[in-house]
Coordinates of N, CA and C in Angstrom, one line a residue:
Chain A
E1 N 5.5 9.4 -8.1 CA 3.7 9.4 -8.1 C 3.3 9.6 -6.6
A2 N 2.3 10.5 -6.8 CA 1.9 10.9 -5.6 C 1.0 9.8 -5.0
Q3 N 0.9 9.3 -3.9 CA 0.3 8.3 -3.7 C 0.3 8.0 -2.1
V4 N -1.1 7.1 -1.7 CA -1.2 6.8 -0.2 C -0.8 5.0 -0.4
T5 N 0.2 4.5 0.6 CA 0.8 3.2 0.3 C 0.2 2.6 1.6
Q6 N -0.3 1.7 1.5 CA -0.8 0.7 2.5 C -0.3 -0.6 2.3
N7 N -0.1 -1.3 3.9 CA 0.5 -2.6 3.6 C 0.0 -3.2 5.0
P8 N -0.1 -5.0 4.9 CA -0.6 -5.3 3.8 C -1.5 -5.1 3.1
R9 N -2.1 -5.8 1.8 CA -2.9 -5.8 0.9 C -4.1 -6.6 1.7
Y10 N -3.6 -7.9 2.4 CA -4.3 -8.9 2.7 C -3.7 -9.3 4.0
L11 N -4.9 -9.9 4.9 CA -3.9 -10.3 6.2 C -5.1 -11.1 7.2
I12 N -4.5 -12.0 7.1 CA -5.3 -13.2 8.1 C -5.0 -13.5 9.3
T13 N -5.4 -13.1 10.5 CA -4.7 -13.2 11.7 C -5.9 -14.2 12.7
V14 N -5.1 -14.6 13.8 CA -6.0 -15.1 14.8 C -6.6 -13.8 16.1
T15 N -7.4 -14.1 16.8 CA -8.0 -13.4 17.5 C -7.0 -13.5 18.9
G16 N -6.9 -11.9 18.9 CA -5.7 -11.8 20.0 C -4.3 -11.5 19.7
K17 N -3.9 -11.7 18.5 CA -2.6 -11.6 18.0 C -2.4 -9.8 17.3
K18 N -1.5 -9.2 18.3 CA -1.7 -7.9 17.9 C -1.2 -7.8 16.6
L19 N -1.4 -7.0 15.7 CA -0.9 -6.6 14.4 C -0.8 -5.1 14.2
T20 N -0.5 -4.7 12.9 CA 0.0 -3.5 12.4 C -0.4 -3.2 11.2
V21 N -1.2 -2.2 10.8 CA -1.1 -2.0 9.5 C -0.6 -0.5 9.2
T22 N 0.3 -0.5 8.1 CA 1.2 0.5 7.7 C 0.4 1.4 6.9
C23 N 0.7 3.0 6.8 CA 0.2 3.6 6.1 C 1.1 4.8 6.1
S24 N 1.5 5.3 4.6 CA 2.7 6.1 4.2 C 2.1 6.7 3.2
Q25 N 2.5 8.1 3.3 CA 1.9 9.2 2.1 C 3.1 10.0 1.8
N26 N 3.1 10.1 0.5 CA 4.5 11.1 0.1 C 4.2 12.5 -0.7
M27 N 2.5 12.9 -0.1 CA 2.5 14.2 -0.5 C 2.6 15.3 0.5
N28 N 3.1 14.9 1.8 CA 3.2 15.9 2.4 C 1.9 16.7 3.1
H29 N 0.7 15.7 3.0 CA -0.6 16.2 3.5 C -0.4 16.1 5.2
E30 N -1.0 16.9 5.6 CA -1.4 17.3 6.9 C -2.2 16.4 7.7
Y31 N -3.5 15.9 7.0 CA -4.6 15.3 7.4 C -4.5 13.7 6.9
M32 N -4.5 12.9 8.1 CA -4.4 11.4 7.6 C -5.7 10.6 8.6
S33 N -6.1 9.5 8.0 CA -7.7 9.1 8.5 C -7.5 7.8 8.2
W34 N -8.2 7.2 9.1 CA -8.3 5.6 8.6 C -9.7 5.3 8.8
Y35 N -10.1 4.6 7.5 CA -11.7 4.0 7.4 C -11.8 2.6 7.6
R36 N -12.7 2.0 8.1 CA -13.2 0.7 7.6 C -14.3 0.7 6.9
Q37 N -14.5 -0.5 5.7 CA -15.6 -0.2 5.1 C -16.3 -1.7 5.2
D38 N -17.3 -1.5 5.6 CA -18.0 -3.0 5.7 C -19.7 -3.0 4.6
P39 N -20.1 -3.9 4.4 CA -21.2 -4.0 3.5 C -22.7 -3.3 4.2
G40 N -23.2 -2.3 3.3 CA -24.1 -1.8 3.7 C -24.0 -0.8 4.8
L41 N -22.7 -0.5 5.0 CA -22.4 0.7 6.4 C -21.5 1.8 5.5
G42 N -21.2 1.4 4.6 CA -20.1 2.5 3.8 C -18.6 2.4 4.5
L43 N -18.2 3.9 4.5 CA -17.2 4.1 5.1 C -17.1 4.4 6.1
R44 N -16.5 4.1 7.4 CA -16.5 5.0 8.8 C -15.2 5.0 9.4
Q45 N -15.3 6.2 10.0 CA -13.8 6.8 10.2 C -13.4 6.1 11.6
I46 N -12.3 5.5 11.7 CA -11.8 5.0 12.9 C -11.0 6.2 13.7
Y47 N -10.1 6.5 13.0 CA -9.1 7.5 13.9 C -8.4 8.4 12.7
Y48 N -8.4 9.8 13.0 CA -7.6 10.8 12.5 C -6.6 11.4 13.0
S49 N -5.9 12.3 12.0 CA -4.8 13.2 12.7 C -4.6 14.1 12.0
M50 N -4.6 15.3 12.4 CA -4.5 16.6 11.9 C -3.5 17.2 11.4
N51 N -2.0 16.4 12.3 CA -0.7 16.6 12.2 C 0.2 15.8 12.9
V52 N 1.4 15.9 12.7 CA 2.0 15.2 13.7 C 1.7 15.4 15.2
E53 N 1.9 14.2 15.8 CA 1.7 14.0 17.5 C 0.2 14.4 17.4
V54 N -0.8 14.6 16.9 CA -2.4 15.2 16.9 C -2.9 13.9 16.5
T55 N -3.8 13.1 17.3 CA -4.6 12.4 17.0 C -6.0 12.5 17.5
D56 N -7.0 11.8 16.9 CA -8.4 12.2 17.8 C -9.2 10.7 17.1
K57 N -10.2 10.4 18.1 CA -11.4 9.5 17.5 C -12.4 9.6 16.5
G58 N -12.4 8.5 15.7 CA -13.6 9.0 14.7 C -14.7 8.5 15.3
D59 N -15.5 7.9 14.6 CA -16.7 7.3 14.9 C -16.8 5.5 15.5
V60 N -15.7 5.3 15.1 CA -15.7 3.6 15.6 C -14.3 3.4 16.2
P61 N -14.0 4.1 17.1 CA -12.4 3.7 17.6 C -12.3 2.7 18.4
E62 N -13.4 2.0 18.7 CA -13.1 0.8 19.9 C -12.3 -0.1 19.3
G63 N -11.1 -0.5 20.1 CA -10.4 -1.7 19.7 C -9.1 -1.2 18.7
Y64 N -8.7 0.1 18.3 CA -7.9 0.4 17.5 C -7.2 1.7 18.0
K65 N -5.9 1.6 18.0 CA -4.9 2.6 18.2 C -3.9 3.0 17.0
V66 N -3.7 4.4 17.2 CA -3.0 5.0 15.9 C -1.8 5.9 16.5
S67 N -0.8 6.0 15.6 CA 0.2 7.0 16.1 C 0.6 8.0 14.7
R68 N 1.0 9.0 15.2 CA 1.7 10.0 14.0 C 2.8 10.5 14.8
K69 N 3.7 10.1 14.7 CA 5.0 10.3 14.9 C 6.1 11.0 14.2
E70 N 5.6 10.7 12.7 CA 6.3 11.7 11.4 C 4.9 11.7 10.6
K71 N 5.3 12.8 9.8 CA 4.1 13.2 9.0 C 3.5 12.3 7.9
R72 N 4.4 11.6 7.4 CA 4.3 11.0 6.3 C 3.4 9.3 6.6
N73 N 3.7 9.0 7.8 CA 3.0 7.9 8.4 C 1.9 7.7 9.6
F74 N 0.9 6.9 9.4 CA 0.1 6.9 10.3 C -0.4 5.3 10.5
P75 N 0.2 4.7 11.3 CA -0.2 3.0 11.3 C -1.6 3.0 12.1
L76 N -2.1 1.9 12.0 CA -3.2 1.3 12.9 C -2.9 0.1 13.3
I77 N -3.1 0.3 14.4 CA -2.6 -0.9 15.4 C -3.9 -1.6 16.2
L78 N -4.0 -2.7 16.2 CA -5.1 -3.3 16.6 C -4.2 -4.4 17.7
E79 N -4.7 -4.0 18.9 CA -3.9 -4.6 20.0 C -4.2 -6.4 20.2
S80 N -5.6 -6.2 20.1 CA -6.2 -7.8 20.6 C -7.1 -7.8 19.6
P81 N -6.9 -7.9 18.2 CA -8.1 -8.4 17.6 C -9.2 -9.4 17.6
S82 N -10.5 -8.7 17.1 CA -11.5 -9.6 17.4 C -12.2 -9.9 16.2
P83 N -13.1 -11.2 16.0 CA -13.3 -11.2 14.4 C -14.4 -10.2 14.2
N84 N -14.9 -9.3 15.1 CA -15.9 -8.4 14.5 C -15.1 -7.2 14.2
Q85 N -13.7 -7.2 14.0 CA -12.8 -6.1 13.4 C -12.3 -6.8 11.6
T86 N -13.1 -7.9 11.4 CA -12.6 -8.4 10.1 C -13.4 -7.4 9.3
S87 N -12.7 -6.8 8.5 CA -13.2 -5.7 7.4 C -12.2 -5.3 6.4
L88 N -12.8 -4.3 5.5 CA -11.6 -3.7 4.6 C -11.4 -2.4 5.1
Y89 N -10.2 -2.1 5.2 CA -9.6 -1.1 5.8 C -9.1 0.0 4.5
F90 N -9.4 1.5 4.9 CA -8.6 2.3 4.2 C -7.9 3.4 4.8
C91 N -6.8 3.7 4.5 CA -5.9 4.9 4.9 C -6.1 5.6 3.7
A92 N -6.3 7.4 4.4 CA -6.4 8.2 3.3 C -5.8 9.5 3.9
S93 N -5.2 10.0 3.2 CA -4.6 11.8 3.3 C -5.4 13.1 2.9
L94 N -5.1 13.9 3.2 CA -5.7 15.4 3.0 C -4.8 16.4 2.8
P95 N -4.8 17.3 2.2 CA -3.9 18.3 2.1 C -3.5 19.0 3.3
G96 N -4.9 19.3 3.8 CA -5.1 20.3 5.0 C -5.4 21.5 4.5
R97 N -5.7 22.6 5.7 CA -6.3 23.7 5.6 C -5.7 24.7 4.3
G98 N -6.4 25.1 3.3 CA -5.9 26.1 2.4 C -5.1 25.5 1.3
H99 N -5.0 24.0 1.3 CA -4.3 23.3 0.2 C -4.9 22.7 -0.9
G100 N -6.3 22.4 -0.6 CA -7.0 21.9 -1.4 C -7.9 20.8 -1.3
Y101 N -8.6 19.9 -1.6 CA -9.5 19.3 -1.3 C -9.6 17.8 -1.6
G102 N -10.7 16.8 -0.8 CA -10.6 15.7 -1.0 C -9.7 14.6 -0.7
Y103 N -10.1 13.6 -0.2 CA -9.1 12.6 0.4 C -8.7 11.7 -0.8
T104 N -7.4 11.4 -0.7 CA -6.6 10.5 -1.7 C -6.6 9.3 -0.9
F105 N -7.1 8.1 -1.3 CA -7.2 6.8 -0.5 C -6.1 5.8 -0.7
G106 N -5.6 4.8 0.6 CA -4.6 3.9 0.0 C -5.5 2.8 -0.8
S107 N -4.8 1.6 -1.3 CA -5.2 0.5 -2.0 C -6.1 -0.3 -1.1
G108 N -6.3 -0.2 0.2 CA -6.9 -1.0 1.1 C -6.4 -2.1 1.5
T109 N -6.5 -2.7 2.9 CA -6.1 -3.8 3.3 C -7.3 -4.5 4.0
R110 N -7.4 -6.1 3.4 CA -8.6 -6.8 3.9 C -8.5 -7.6 5.0
L111 N -8.6 -7.4 5.9 CA -8.3 -8.0 7.2 C -9.5 -9.2 7.4
T112 N -8.8 -10.3 8.0 CA -10.0 -11.2 8.3 C -9.1 -12.0 9.6
V113 N -10.2 -11.8 10.8 CA -9.7 -12.3 12.1 C -10.4 -13.6 12.4
V114 N -9.6 -14.6 12.5 CA -10.8 -15.7 12.9 C -10.4 -16.3 14.4
Chain B
G1 N -23.8 15.7 15.5 CA -22.6 15.2 14.3 C -23.4 15.3 12.8
E2 N -22.5 15.2 12.0 CA -23.3 15.3 10.9 C -23.6 14.0 10.3
N3 N -24.9 13.7 9.6 CA -25.6 12.3 9.2 C -25.7 12.5 7.8
V4 N -25.2 11.5 7.1 CA -25.4 11.8 5.5 C -26.0 10.3 5.0
E5 N -27.6 10.7 4.6 CA -28.0 9.5 3.7 C -28.2 9.7 2.4
Q6 N -28.2 8.6 2.0 CA -28.0 8.4 0.4 C -29.1 7.4 -0.2
H7 N -29.5 7.9 -1.4 CA -30.6 6.9 -2.1 C -30.5 6.9 -3.7
P8 N -30.7 6.1 -4.0 CA -31.0 4.8 -3.7 C -30.0 4.1 -3.2
S9 N -30.2 2.6 -2.6 CA -28.9 2.2 -2.4 C -28.5 1.1 -3.6
T10 N -29.3 0.6 -4.6 CA -28.9 0.2 -5.7 C -29.8 0.8 -6.9
L11 N -28.7 0.9 -8.0 CA -29.8 1.5 -9.2 C -29.2 0.9 -10.4
S12 N -30.1 0.4 -11.1 CA -29.7 -0.4 -12.5 C -30.3 0.4 -13.5
V13 N -29.3 0.9 -14.8 CA -29.5 1.6 -15.8 C -29.4 1.1 -17.4
Q14 N -30.2 1.1 -18.1 CA -29.7 0.8 -19.6 C -28.7 1.8 -20.1
E15 N -27.8 1.2 -20.6 CA -26.4 1.8 -21.0 C -27.1 3.0 -22.1
G16 N -26.7 4.2 -21.9 CA -27.1 5.4 -23.0 C -28.1 6.0 -21.8
D17 N -28.8 5.4 -20.7 CA -29.6 6.6 -20.1 C -28.8 7.0 -19.0
S18 N -29.9 8.1 -18.3 CA -29.1 8.9 -17.0 C -29.3 8.0 -15.7
A19 N -28.3 8.4 -14.9 CA -28.6 8.1 -13.4 C -28.3 9.1 -12.9
V20 N -29.1 9.1 -11.7 CA -29.1 10.0 -10.7 C -29.2 9.6 -9.4
I21 N -28.4 10.0 -8.2 CA -28.2 9.6 -6.9 C -28.1 10.8 -6.0
K22 N -28.8 10.7 -4.9 CA -29.3 11.6 -4.3 C -28.7 11.6 -2.7
C23 N -28.5 12.7 -1.9 CA -28.0 12.6 -0.8 C -28.4 13.9 0.1
T24 N -28.4 13.6 1.1 CA -29.1 14.6 2.1 C -27.9 14.5 3.2
Y25 N -28.0 15.6 3.8 CA -27.0 15.7 4.9 C -27.7 16.6 6.0
S26 N -27.3 16.6 7.4 CA -28.0 17.4 8.3 C -27.3 18.4 8.9
D27 N -25.9 18.8 8.7 CA -25.3 19.9 9.7 C -24.9 20.8 8.7
S28 N -25.9 22.1 9.2 CA -25.9 22.9 8.0 C -24.5 23.8 7.8
A29 N -23.7 23.6 8.8 CA -22.3 23.8 8.8 C -21.2 23.7 7.7
S30 N -21.8 22.2 6.9 CA -20.9 21.6 5.7 C -21.0 22.4 4.7
N31 N -20.1 22.6 4.3 CA -20.0 23.1 3.0 C -18.6 22.4 1.7
Y32 N -18.8 21.2 2.1 CA -18.0 20.7 0.7 C -18.4 19.2 0.2
F33 N -18.8 18.9 -0.5 CA -19.7 17.6 -0.5 C -18.8 17.0 -1.9
P34 N -17.9 16.1 -1.8 CA -17.5 15.5 -2.9 C -18.2 13.9 -3.0
W35 N -17.9 13.7 -4.3 CA -18.4 11.9 -4.7 C -17.1 11.2 -4.9
Y36 N -17.4 10.1 -4.5 CA -16.3 9.2 -4.9 C -16.6 7.8 -5.6
K37 N -16.1 7.2 -6.5 CA -16.6 6.0 -7.2 C -15.6 4.9 -6.9
Q38 N -16.0 3.6 -6.6 CA -15.3 2.7 -5.9 C -15.7 1.8 -6.9
E39 N -14.7 1.3 -7.7 CA -14.9 0.2 -8.7 C -14.5 -1.4 -7.9
L40 N -15.0 -2.3 -8.2 CA -14.9 -3.4 -7.4 C -13.3 -4.0 -7.2
G41 N -13.0 -4.2 -6.1 CA -11.5 -4.3 -5.2 C -11.1 -3.1 -5.3
K42 N -11.3 -2.1 -5.6 CA -10.8 -1.0 -5.5 C -10.7 0.3 -4.8
R43 N -9.8 1.1 -4.6 CA -10.0 2.2 -3.5 C -10.8 3.2 -3.9
P44 N -11.7 3.8 -3.1 CA -12.6 5.3 -3.6 C -11.7 6.2 -4.5
Q45 N -12.7 6.7 -5.2 CA -11.3 7.7 -6.0 C -12.5 9.0 -6.4
L46 N -11.8 10.3 -5.9 CA -12.9 11.5 -6.1 C -13.3 11.6 -7.5
I47 N -14.5 11.8 -7.9 CA -14.9 12.0 -9.4 C -15.0 13.4 -9.3
I48 N -15.7 14.1 -8.7 CA -16.4 15.5 -8.6 C -16.8 15.9 -7.6
D49 N -16.6 17.3 -7.2 CA -16.7 18.0 -5.8 C -17.8 19.3 -6.2
I50 N -18.3 19.6 -5.0 CA -18.9 21.1 -5.1 C -18.7 21.7 -3.6
R51 N -18.7 22.9 -3.8 CA -18.3 23.7 -2.6 C -20.0 24.6 -2.5
S52 N -20.3 24.8 -1.1 CA -21.7 25.2 -0.8 C -21.6 26.9 -1.6
N53 N -20.8 27.3 -2.1 CA -21.1 28.7 -3.0 C -21.3 28.1 -4.3
V54 N -21.5 27.1 -4.8 CA -21.8 26.6 -5.8 C -23.0 26.1 -6.0
G55 N -24.0 26.3 -7.0 CA -25.3 25.5 -7.3 C -25.1 24.1 -7.9
E56 N -24.2 24.4 -9.0 CA -23.9 23.5 -9.9 C -22.4 23.0 -10.5
K57 N -22.0 21.8 -10.7 CA -21.0 22.1 -11.6 C -20.8 20.7 -12.2
K58 N -20.4 20.9 -13.7 CA -20.0 19.9 -14.4 C -18.9 19.3 -14.8
D59 N -18.7 17.8 -15.1 CA -17.4 17.5 -15.9 C -17.6 16.4 -16.8
Q60 N -17.7 16.9 -18.0 CA -18.1 15.9 -19.1 C -19.3 15.5 -18.7
R61 N -19.4 13.8 -18.7 CA -20.9 13.7 -18.4 C -21.3 13.4 -17.0
I62 N -20.4 13.9 -16.1 CA -20.9 13.6 -14.8 C -21.4 15.0 -14.2
A63 N -22.6 15.1 -13.4 CA -22.3 16.6 -12.6 C -23.3 16.6 -11.2
V64 N -22.7 17.3 -10.7 CA -23.6 17.5 -9.4 C -24.1 18.8 -8.9
T65 N -25.5 18.6 -8.5 CA -26.2 19.9 -8.0 C -26.4 20.0 -6.7
L66 N -26.3 21.3 -6.0 CA -26.5 21.0 -4.2 C -27.4 22.3 -4.2
N67 N -28.7 21.8 -3.2 CA -29.7 22.6 -2.8 C -29.5 22.7 -0.9
K68 N -28.7 23.9 -0.6 CA -28.4 24.3 0.5 C -29.4 24.5 1.4
T69 N -30.2 24.9 1.1 CA -31.6 25.1 1.9 C -32.3 24.0 2.2
A70 N -32.4 23.0 1.3 CA -33.0 21.6 1.2 C -32.0 20.7 2.0
K71 N -30.7 21.0 2.0 CA -29.7 20.3 2.8 C -29.5 19.0 1.8
H72 N -29.6 19.0 0.2 CA -29.6 17.8 -0.4 C -28.7 17.7 -1.6
F73 N -27.8 17.3 -2.2 CA -27.1 17.3 -3.3 C -27.3 16.0 -3.9
S74 N -27.2 16.2 -5.4 CA -27.1 15.0 -6.2 C -26.0 15.1 -7.3
L75 N -25.7 13.5 -7.7 CA -24.9 13.1 -8.8 C -25.6 12.9 -9.9
H76 N -25.3 13.5 -11.2 CA -26.0 12.9 -12.3 C -25.0 12.6 -13.3
I77 N -25.5 11.4 -13.8 CA -24.5 10.9 -15.0 C -25.3 10.4 -16.3
T78 N -24.5 11.1 -17.2 CA -25.6 10.9 -18.7 C -24.9 10.2 -19.2
E79 N -25.6 9.6 -20.3 CA -25.2 8.7 -21.3 C -24.2 7.6 -20.9
T80 N -24.9 7.0 -19.7 CA -24.0 6.2 -18.6 C -23.5 4.9 -20.0
Q81 N -22.1 4.4 -19.4 CA -21.5 3.6 -20.2 C -21.4 2.2 -19.0
P82 N -21.2 1.0 -19.7 CA -20.9 0.0 -18.5 C -19.5 0.0 -17.6
E83 N -18.7 1.1 -17.6 CA -17.9 1.6 -17.2 C -18.1 2.3 -16.0
D84 N -19.2 2.7 -16.1 CA -19.7 3.4 -15.1 C -20.2 2.7 -14.1
S85 N -20.5 1.3 -14.0 CA -20.8 0.4 -13.1 C -19.8 0.5 -11.9
A86 N -20.3 0.8 -10.7 CA -19.4 0.9 -9.6 C -20.3 1.3 -8.3
V87 N -19.7 1.4 -7.0 CA -20.5 1.8 -5.9 C -19.9 3.5 -5.9
Y88 N -20.9 4.3 -5.9 CA -20.7 5.6 -5.6 C -21.0 6.1 -4.1
F89 N -20.2 7.0 -3.7 CA -20.2 7.2 -2.5 C -20.2 9.0 -2.4
C90 N -21.3 9.6 -1.5 CA -21.3 10.9 -1.4 C -20.8 11.4 0.0
A91 N -20.3 12.1 0.3 CA -19.6 12.8 1.5 C -20.0 14.3 1.9
A92 N -20.3 14.8 3.1 CA -20.0 16.0 3.6 C -19.1 16.3 4.5
S93 N -18.6 17.8 4.0 CA -17.6 18.0 5.1 C -17.7 19.7 5.1
Q94 N -16.8 19.8 6.3 CA -16.5 21.4 6.3 C -15.2 21.6 5.6
V95 N -15.0 22.4 4.9 CA -13.8 22.7 3.7 C -12.8 22.2 4.6
L96 N -11.8 21.3 4.2 CA -10.7 20.9 4.7 C -10.6 20.6 6.1
D97 N -11.7 20.1 6.7 CA -12.0 19.8 8.1 C -11.8 18.1 8.0
G98 N -11.0 17.8 8.4 CA -10.7 16.0 8.2 C -11.5 15.5 9.1
Q99 N -12.0 15.9 10.3 CA -12.4 15.3 11.2 C -13.9 15.4 11.0
N100 N -14.7 16.1 10.3 CA -15.9 16.0 10.0 C -16.4 15.5 8.4
F101 N -15.5 14.8 8.2 CA -15.9 14.1 6.9 C -16.3 13.2 6.9
V102 N -18.1 13.0 6.4 CA -18.9 11.8 6.6 C -19.4 11.5 5.5
F103 N -19.3 10.1 5.0 CA -19.7 9.7 3.9 C -20.9 8.7 4.2
G104 N -22.0 8.9 2.8 CA -22.9 8.5 2.8 C -22.7 6.8 2.8
P105 N -23.9 6.0 2.8 CA -23.6 4.3 2.6 C -23.3 3.6 1.3
G106 N -23.7 4.6 0.4 CA -23.0 4.2 -1.2 C -24.3 3.9 -1.8
T107 N -24.2 3.8 -3.1 CA -25.0 3.5 -4.2 C -24.4 2.5 -5.3
R108 N -24.8 1.2 -5.3 CA -24.0 0.3 -6.4 C -25.0 0.4 -7.8
L109 N -24.6 1.0 -8.6 CA -24.9 1.4 -9.7 C -24.4 0.3 -11.2
S110 N -25.4 -0.2 -11.6 CA -25.0 -1.2 -12.4 C -25.5 -0.6 -13.9
V111 N -24.8 -0.5 -15.1 CA -25.3 -0.4 -16.1 C -25.1 -1.4 -17.2
L112 N -26.4 -1.6 -17.4 CA -26.8 -3.0 -18.4 C -26.5 -2.4 -19.9
P113 N -25.8 -3.7 -20.7 CA -25.4 -3.5 -21.7 C -26.6 -3.8 -22.5

């Protein structure tokens, strides 16, 4: 089944403790993105990647890092989480130029930083 | 950069009535406009999309219209059913250009039985 898999689904952590949210897609998509969703603010892009080893900042990149060492994986790293990063996070992938439209989203990761 | 506004933020309709959600965008270079439905606790899912070379697109009870001159597009849902209750997001993008994919803030639609 074609899908984007995120882990974990739920995570509670303490301020300053490094964490990684994993994202993997099995559709050979070129584009991958991370979004955070907060009430009243919709979906805001954190980072995106157009292909392996190519990443760039979205609208709200502060406090986050990403890497794209393989096409299928796009982990989101919070080096020193803070309470304002409490949010619902979605990873999403897109086929790439000339191959189709629209993002496929993962199931989401609900992160709470205390 | 692109800015997408969406109205209304909440919408309640009686079952069987129609619902209309409107979005405006700012970047005239945007040419791809998808709509996503997000049910409570679930991921956003693409329900319909339109490209700028088309003025209207229909898929059963849902349709999207696009006015390029005015830079606005709308989602129309006819004969609403309780399972249509969800948050709907519009987005604007340049086709296949992942970095310029901007979402509206969302509309919470409630279909009352």
